[in-house]
Coordinates of N, CA and C and ligand atoms in Angstrom, one line a residue:
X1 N 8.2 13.9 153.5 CA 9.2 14.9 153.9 C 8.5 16.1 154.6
X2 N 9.1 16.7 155.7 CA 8.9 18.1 156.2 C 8.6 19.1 155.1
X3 N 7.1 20.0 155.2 CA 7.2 20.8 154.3 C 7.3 22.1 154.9
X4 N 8.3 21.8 156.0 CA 8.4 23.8 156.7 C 9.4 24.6 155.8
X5 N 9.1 26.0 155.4 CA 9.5 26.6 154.6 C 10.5 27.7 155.7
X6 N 11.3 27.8 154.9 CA 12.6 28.9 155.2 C 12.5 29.3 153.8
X7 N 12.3 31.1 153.7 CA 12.5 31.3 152.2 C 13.5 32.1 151.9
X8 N 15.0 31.5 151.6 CA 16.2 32.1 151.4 C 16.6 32.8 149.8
X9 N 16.1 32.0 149.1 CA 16.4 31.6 147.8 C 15.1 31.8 146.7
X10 N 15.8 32.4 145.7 CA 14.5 32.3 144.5 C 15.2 31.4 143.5
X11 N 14.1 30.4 143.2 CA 14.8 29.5 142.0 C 13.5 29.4 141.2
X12 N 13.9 29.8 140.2 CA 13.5 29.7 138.6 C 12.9 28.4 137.8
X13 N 12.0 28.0 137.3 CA 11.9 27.2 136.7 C 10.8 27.2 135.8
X14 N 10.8 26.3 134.7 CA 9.9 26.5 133.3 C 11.1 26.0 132.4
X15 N 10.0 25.6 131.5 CA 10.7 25.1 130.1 C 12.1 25.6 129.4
X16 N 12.6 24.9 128.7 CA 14.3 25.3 127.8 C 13.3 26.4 126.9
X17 N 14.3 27.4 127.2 CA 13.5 28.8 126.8 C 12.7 29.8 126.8
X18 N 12.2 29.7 128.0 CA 11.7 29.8 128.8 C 12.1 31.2 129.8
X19 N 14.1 31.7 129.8 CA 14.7 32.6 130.3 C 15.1 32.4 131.6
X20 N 15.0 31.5 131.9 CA 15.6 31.5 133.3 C 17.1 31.7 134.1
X21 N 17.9 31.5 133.1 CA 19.2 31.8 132.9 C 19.2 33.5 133.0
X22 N 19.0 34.2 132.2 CA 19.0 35.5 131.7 C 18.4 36.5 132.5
X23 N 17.1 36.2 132.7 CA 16.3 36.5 134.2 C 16.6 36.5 135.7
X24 N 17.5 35.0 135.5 CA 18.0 34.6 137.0 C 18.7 36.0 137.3
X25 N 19.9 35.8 136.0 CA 21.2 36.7 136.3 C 21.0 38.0 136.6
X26 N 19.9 38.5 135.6 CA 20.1 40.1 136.0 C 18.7 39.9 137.5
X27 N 18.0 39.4 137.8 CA 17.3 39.2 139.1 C 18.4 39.2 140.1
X28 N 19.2 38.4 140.5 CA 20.3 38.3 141.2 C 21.0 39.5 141.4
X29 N 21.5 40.4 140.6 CA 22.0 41.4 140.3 C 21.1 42.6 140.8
X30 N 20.2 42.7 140.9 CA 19.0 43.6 141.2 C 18.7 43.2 142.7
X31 N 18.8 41.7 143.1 CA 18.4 41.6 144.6 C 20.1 41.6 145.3
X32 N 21.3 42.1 145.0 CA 22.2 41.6 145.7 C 22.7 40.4 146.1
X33 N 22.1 39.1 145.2 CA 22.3 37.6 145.4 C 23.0 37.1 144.9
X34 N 23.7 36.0 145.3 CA 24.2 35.0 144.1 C 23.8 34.4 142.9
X35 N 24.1 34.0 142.1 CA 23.2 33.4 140.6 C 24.2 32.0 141.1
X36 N 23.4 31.4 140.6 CA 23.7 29.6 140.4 C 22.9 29.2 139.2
X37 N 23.6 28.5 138.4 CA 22.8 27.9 137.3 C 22.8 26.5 137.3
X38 N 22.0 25.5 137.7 CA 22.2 23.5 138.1 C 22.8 23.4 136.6
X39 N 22.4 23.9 135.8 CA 23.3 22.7 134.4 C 24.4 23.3 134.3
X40 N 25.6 24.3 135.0 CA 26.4 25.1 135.1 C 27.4 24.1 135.9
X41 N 26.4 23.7 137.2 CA 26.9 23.2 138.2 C 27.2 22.1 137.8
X42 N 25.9 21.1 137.0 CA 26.5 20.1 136.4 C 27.7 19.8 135.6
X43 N 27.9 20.5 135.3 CA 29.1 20.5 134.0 C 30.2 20.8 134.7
X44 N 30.1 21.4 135.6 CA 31.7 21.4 135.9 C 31.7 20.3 137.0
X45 N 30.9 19.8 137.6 CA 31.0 19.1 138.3 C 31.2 17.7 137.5
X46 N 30.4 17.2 136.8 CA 30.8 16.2 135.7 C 32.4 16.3 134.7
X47 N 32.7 17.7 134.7 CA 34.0 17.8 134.0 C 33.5 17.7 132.4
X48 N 32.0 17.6 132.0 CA 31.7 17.7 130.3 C 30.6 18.3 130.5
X49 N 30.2 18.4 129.2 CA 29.2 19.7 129.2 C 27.8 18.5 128.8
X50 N 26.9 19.0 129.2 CA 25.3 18.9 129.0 C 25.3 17.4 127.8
X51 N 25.4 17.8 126.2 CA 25.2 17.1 125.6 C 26.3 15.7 125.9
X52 N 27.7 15.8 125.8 CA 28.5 14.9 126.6 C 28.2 14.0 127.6
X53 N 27.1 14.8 128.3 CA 27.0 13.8 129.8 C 25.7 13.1 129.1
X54 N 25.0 13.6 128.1 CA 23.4 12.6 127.5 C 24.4 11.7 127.3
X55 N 25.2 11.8 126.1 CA 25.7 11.2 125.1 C 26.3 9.7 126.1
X56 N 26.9 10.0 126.7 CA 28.8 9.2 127.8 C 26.9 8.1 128.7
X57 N 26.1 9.3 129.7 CA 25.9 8.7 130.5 C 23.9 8.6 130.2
X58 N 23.1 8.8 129.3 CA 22.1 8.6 128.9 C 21.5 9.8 129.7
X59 N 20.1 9.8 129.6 CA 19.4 11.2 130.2 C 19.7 10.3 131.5
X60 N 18.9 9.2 132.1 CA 18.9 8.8 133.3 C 20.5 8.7 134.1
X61 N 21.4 9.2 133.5 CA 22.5 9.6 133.8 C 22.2 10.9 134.6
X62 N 22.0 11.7 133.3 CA 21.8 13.5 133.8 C 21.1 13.5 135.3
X63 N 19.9 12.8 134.9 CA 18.9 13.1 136.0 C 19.8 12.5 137.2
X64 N 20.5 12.2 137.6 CA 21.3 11.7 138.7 C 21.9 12.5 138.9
X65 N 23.0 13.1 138.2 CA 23.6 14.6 138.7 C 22.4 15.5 139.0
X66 N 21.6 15.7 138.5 CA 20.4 16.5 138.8 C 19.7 16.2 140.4
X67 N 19.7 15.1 140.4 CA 19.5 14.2 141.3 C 20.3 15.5 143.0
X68 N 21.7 14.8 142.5 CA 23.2 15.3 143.5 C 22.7 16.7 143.7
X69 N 22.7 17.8 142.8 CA 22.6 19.3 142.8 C 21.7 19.6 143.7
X70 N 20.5 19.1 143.5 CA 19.3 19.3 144.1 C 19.5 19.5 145.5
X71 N 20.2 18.4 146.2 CA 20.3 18.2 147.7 C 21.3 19.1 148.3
X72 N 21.9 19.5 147.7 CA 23.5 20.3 147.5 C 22.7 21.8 147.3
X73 N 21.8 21.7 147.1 CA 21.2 23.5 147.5 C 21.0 23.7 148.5
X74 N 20.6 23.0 149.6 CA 19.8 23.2 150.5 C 20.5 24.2 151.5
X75 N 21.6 24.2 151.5 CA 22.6 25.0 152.3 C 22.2 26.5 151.9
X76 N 22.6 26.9 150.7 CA 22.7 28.4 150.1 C 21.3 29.3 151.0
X77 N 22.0 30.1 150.8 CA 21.0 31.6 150.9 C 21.5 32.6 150.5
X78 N 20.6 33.5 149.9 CA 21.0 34.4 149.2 C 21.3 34.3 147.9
X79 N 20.5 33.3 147.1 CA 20.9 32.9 146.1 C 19.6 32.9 144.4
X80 N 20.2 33.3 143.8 CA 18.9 32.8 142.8 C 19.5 31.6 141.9
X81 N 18.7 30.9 142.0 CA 18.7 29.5 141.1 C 18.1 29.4 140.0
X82 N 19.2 29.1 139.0 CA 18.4 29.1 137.4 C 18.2 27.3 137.4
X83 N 17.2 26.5 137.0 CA 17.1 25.3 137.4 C 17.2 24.5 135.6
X84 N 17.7 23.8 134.9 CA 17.4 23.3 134.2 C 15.9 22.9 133.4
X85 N 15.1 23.0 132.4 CA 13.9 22.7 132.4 C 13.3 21.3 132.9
X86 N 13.7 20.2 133.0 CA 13.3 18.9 133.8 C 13.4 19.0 135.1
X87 N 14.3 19.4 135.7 CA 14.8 19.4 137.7 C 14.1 19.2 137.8
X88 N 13.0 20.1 137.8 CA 11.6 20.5 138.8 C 10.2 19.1 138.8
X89 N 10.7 18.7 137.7 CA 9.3 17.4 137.4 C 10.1 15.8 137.9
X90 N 10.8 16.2 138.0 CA 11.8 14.6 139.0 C 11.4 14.2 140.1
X91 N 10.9 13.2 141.1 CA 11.2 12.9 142.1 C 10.9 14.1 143.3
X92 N 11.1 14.6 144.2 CA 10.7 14.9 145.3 C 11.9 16.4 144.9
X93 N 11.9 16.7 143.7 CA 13.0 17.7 143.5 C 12.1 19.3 144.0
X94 N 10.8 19.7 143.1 CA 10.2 20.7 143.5 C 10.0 20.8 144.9
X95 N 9.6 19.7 145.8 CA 9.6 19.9 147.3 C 10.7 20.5 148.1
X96 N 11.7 19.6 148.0 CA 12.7 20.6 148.2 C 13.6 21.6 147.7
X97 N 13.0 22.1 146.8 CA 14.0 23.0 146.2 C 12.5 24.5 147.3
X98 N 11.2 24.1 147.5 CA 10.2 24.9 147.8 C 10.9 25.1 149.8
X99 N 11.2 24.3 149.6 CA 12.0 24.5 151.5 C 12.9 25.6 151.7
X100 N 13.4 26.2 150.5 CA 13.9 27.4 150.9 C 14.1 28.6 150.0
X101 N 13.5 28.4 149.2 CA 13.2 29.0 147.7 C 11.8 29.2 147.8
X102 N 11.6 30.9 147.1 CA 10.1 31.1 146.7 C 10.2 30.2 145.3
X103 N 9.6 29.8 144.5 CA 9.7 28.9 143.2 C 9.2 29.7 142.6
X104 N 9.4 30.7 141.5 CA 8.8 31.5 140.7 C 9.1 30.3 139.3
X105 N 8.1 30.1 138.6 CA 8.2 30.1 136.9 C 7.8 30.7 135.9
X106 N 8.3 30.6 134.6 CA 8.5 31.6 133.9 C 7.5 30.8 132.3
X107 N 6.6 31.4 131.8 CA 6.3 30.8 131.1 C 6.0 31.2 129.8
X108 N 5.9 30.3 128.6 CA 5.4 30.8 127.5 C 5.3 29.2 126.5
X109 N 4.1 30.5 125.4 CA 3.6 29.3 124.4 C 4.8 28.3 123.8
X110 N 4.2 26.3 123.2 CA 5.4 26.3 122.6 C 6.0 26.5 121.5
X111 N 5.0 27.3 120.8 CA 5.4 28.6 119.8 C 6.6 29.0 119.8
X112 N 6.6 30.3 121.3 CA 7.3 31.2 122.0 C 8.2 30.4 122.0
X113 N 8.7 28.9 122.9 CA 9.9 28.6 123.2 C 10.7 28.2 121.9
X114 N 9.5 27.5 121.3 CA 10.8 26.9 120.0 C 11.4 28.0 119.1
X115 N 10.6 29.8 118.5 CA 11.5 30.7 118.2 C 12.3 30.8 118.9
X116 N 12.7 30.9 120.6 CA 13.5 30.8 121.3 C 14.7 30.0 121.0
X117 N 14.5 28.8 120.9 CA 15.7 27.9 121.2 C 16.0 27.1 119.4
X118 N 15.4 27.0 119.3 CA 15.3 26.9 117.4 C 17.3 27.5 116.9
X119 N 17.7 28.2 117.1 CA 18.6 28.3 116.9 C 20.0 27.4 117.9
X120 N 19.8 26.7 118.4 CA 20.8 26.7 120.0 C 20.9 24.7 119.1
X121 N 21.7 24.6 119.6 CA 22.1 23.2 119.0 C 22.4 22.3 120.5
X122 N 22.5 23.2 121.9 CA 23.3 22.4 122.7 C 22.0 21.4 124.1
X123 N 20.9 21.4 123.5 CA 19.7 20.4 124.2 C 19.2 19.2 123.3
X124 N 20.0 18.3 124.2 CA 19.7 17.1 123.7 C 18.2 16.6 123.2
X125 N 17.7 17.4 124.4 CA 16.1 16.6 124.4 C 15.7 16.6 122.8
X126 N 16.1 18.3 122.3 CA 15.4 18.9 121.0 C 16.0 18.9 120.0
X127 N 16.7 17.6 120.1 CA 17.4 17.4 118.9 C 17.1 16.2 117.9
X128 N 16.0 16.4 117.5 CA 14.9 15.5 116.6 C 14.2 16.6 115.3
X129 N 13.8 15.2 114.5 CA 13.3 16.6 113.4 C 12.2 17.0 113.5
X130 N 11.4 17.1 114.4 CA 10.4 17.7 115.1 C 10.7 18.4 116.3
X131 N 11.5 19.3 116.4 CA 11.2 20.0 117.9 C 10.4 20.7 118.9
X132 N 9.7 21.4 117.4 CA 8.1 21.6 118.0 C 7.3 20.9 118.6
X133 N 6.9 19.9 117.8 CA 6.2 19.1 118.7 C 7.0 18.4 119.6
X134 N 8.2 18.0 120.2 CA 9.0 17.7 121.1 C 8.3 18.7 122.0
X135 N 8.7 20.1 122.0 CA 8.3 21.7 122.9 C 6.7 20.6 123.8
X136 N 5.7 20.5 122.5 CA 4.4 20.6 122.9 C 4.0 19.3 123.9
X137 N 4.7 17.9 123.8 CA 4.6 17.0 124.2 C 5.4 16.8 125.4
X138 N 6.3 17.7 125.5 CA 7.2 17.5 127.3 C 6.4 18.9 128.1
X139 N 6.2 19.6 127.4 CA 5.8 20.7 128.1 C 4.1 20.2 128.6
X140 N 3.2 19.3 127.6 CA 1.9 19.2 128.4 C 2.4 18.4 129.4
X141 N 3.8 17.5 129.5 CA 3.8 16.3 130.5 C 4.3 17.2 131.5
X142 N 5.0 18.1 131.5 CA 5.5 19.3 132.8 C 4.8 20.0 133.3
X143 N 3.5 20.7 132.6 CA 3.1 21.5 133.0 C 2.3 21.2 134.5
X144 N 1.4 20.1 135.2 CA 0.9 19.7 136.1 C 2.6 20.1 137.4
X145 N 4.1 20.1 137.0 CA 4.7 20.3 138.1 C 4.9 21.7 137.9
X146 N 5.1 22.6 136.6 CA 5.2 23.8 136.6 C 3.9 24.5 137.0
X147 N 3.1 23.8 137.4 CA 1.9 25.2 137.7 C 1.6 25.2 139.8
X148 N 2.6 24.2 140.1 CA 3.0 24.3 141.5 C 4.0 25.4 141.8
X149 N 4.5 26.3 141.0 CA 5.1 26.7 141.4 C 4.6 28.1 142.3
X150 N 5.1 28.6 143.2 CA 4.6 29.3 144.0 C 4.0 31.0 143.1
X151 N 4.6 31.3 141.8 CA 4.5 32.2 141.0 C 4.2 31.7 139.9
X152 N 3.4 32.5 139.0 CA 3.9 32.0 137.5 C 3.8 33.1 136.5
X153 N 4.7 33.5 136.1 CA 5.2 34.5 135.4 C 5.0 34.2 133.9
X154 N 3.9 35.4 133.2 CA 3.9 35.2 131.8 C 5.2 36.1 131.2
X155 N 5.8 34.8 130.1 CA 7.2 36.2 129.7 C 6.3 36.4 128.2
X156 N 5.6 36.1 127.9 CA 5.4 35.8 126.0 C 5.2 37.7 125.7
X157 N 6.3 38.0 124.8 CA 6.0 39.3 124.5 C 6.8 40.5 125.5
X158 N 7.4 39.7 126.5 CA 8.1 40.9 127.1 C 9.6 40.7 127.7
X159 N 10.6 41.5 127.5 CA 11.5 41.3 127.5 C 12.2 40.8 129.0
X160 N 13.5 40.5 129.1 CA 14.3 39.8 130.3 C 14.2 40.8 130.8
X161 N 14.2 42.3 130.8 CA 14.6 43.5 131.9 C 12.7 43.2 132.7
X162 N 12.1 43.2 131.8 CA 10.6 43.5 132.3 C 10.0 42.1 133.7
X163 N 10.8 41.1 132.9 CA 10.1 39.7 133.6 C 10.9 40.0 135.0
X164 N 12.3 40.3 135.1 CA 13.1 40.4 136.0 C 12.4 41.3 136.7
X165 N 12.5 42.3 136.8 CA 11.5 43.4 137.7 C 10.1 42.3 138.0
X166 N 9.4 41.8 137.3 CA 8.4 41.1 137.9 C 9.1 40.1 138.8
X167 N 9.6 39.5 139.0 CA 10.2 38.2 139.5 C 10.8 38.5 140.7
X168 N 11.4 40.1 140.8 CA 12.4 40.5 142.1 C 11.1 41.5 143.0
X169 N 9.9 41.6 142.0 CA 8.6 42.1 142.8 C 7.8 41.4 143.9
X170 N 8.1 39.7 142.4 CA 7.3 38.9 143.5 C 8.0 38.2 145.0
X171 N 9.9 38.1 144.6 CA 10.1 38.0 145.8 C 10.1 39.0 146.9
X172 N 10.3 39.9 146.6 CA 10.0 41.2 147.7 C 8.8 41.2 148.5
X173 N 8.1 40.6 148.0 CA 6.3 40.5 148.2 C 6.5 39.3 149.7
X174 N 7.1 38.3 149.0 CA 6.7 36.8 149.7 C 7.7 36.8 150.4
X175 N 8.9 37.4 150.4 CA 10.4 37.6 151.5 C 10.6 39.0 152.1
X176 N 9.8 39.9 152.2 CA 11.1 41.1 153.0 C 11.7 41.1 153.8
X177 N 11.6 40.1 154.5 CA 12.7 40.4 155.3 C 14.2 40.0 155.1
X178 N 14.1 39.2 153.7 CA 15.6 38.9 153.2 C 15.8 39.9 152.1
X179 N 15.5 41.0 151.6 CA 15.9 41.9 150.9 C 15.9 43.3 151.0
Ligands
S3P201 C1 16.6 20.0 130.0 C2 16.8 21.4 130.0 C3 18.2 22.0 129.9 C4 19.2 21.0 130.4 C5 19.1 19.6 129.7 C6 17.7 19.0 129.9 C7 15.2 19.5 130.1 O1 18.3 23.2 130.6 O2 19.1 20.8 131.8 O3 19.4 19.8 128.4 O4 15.0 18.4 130.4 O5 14.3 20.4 129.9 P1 17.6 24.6 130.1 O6 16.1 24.5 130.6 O7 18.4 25.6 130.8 O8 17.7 24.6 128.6

């Protein structure tokens, strides 16, 4: 595939817990953009929510809507994209999601994510009685596509207002002429 870059869009990505949601939003809000969230999109697009669609249609279900969303960006500008934590390690998904998006990621130990998400009931992946080591064992198999990302943002220790300011720094940096 063509790797010519148009850079319209910032999309987010890194592990469940990671902030990308929370970051996206107030980022978006700070650049004048749209927020888009893919498992947002999923869900209403599938008509059930996240765990529903594991449950009805298996992960290799999900990854197919994930699949759909992916290609279904390519249009937007102006937009920040919060990405689900797998999108990015799928198939040819990072490439083009990089065709018009700077790809910033957001990262932390799997320490950091599982206080994070330790409370949240609604990820299928981490719903075993180990979720820690769940965290440690998808996160070493992700990390070779999370460290392509064009940014990589440490969050461990600093809040959503701080990482966002970093995130709308580094697009300002790699885009001004779209902000
Ligand atoms: C997943 C992450 C989730 C959601 C789904 C699968 C993953 O999104 O897409 O449960 O494979 O890491 P968040 O990263 O927003 O939690």
């Amino acid at each position: 595939m063509a790797t010519s870059r148009d850079i319209r869009n910032l999309t987010l990505i890194g592990f469940m817990g990671s902030g990308k949601s929370a970051v996206g939003r107030l980022a978006a809000a700070q650049l004048g953009f749209d927020f888009l969230d893919t498992d947002e999109r999923i869900e209403s697009a599938a008509g059930m929510s996240i765990p529903e669609i594991f449950q009805r249609e298996g992960e290799a279900g999900f990854r197919e809507w994930e699949r759909r969303i992916v290609r279904s960006l390519a249009g937007l500008s102006r937009t920040v994209i919060a990405t689900g934590g797998g999108l990015p390690t799928y198939d040819d998904h990072l490439e083009r999601l990089k065709e018009h998006s700077l790809v910033v990621c957001l990262w932390a130990s799997p320490e950091t994510l599982y206080q994070r998400v330790r409370h949240h009931d609604h990820r299928p992946l981490l719903q075993t009685a180990d979720p820690l080591a769940r965290i440690r064992e998808l996160l070493a198999r992700r990390e070779p596509w999370y460290r392509q990302a064009d940014v990589l943002i440490q969050t461990e220790q600093r809040s959503v207002r701080e990482v966002a300011a970093q995130v709308v720094h580094a697009f300002r940096l790699h885009a001004p002429s779209k902000v």
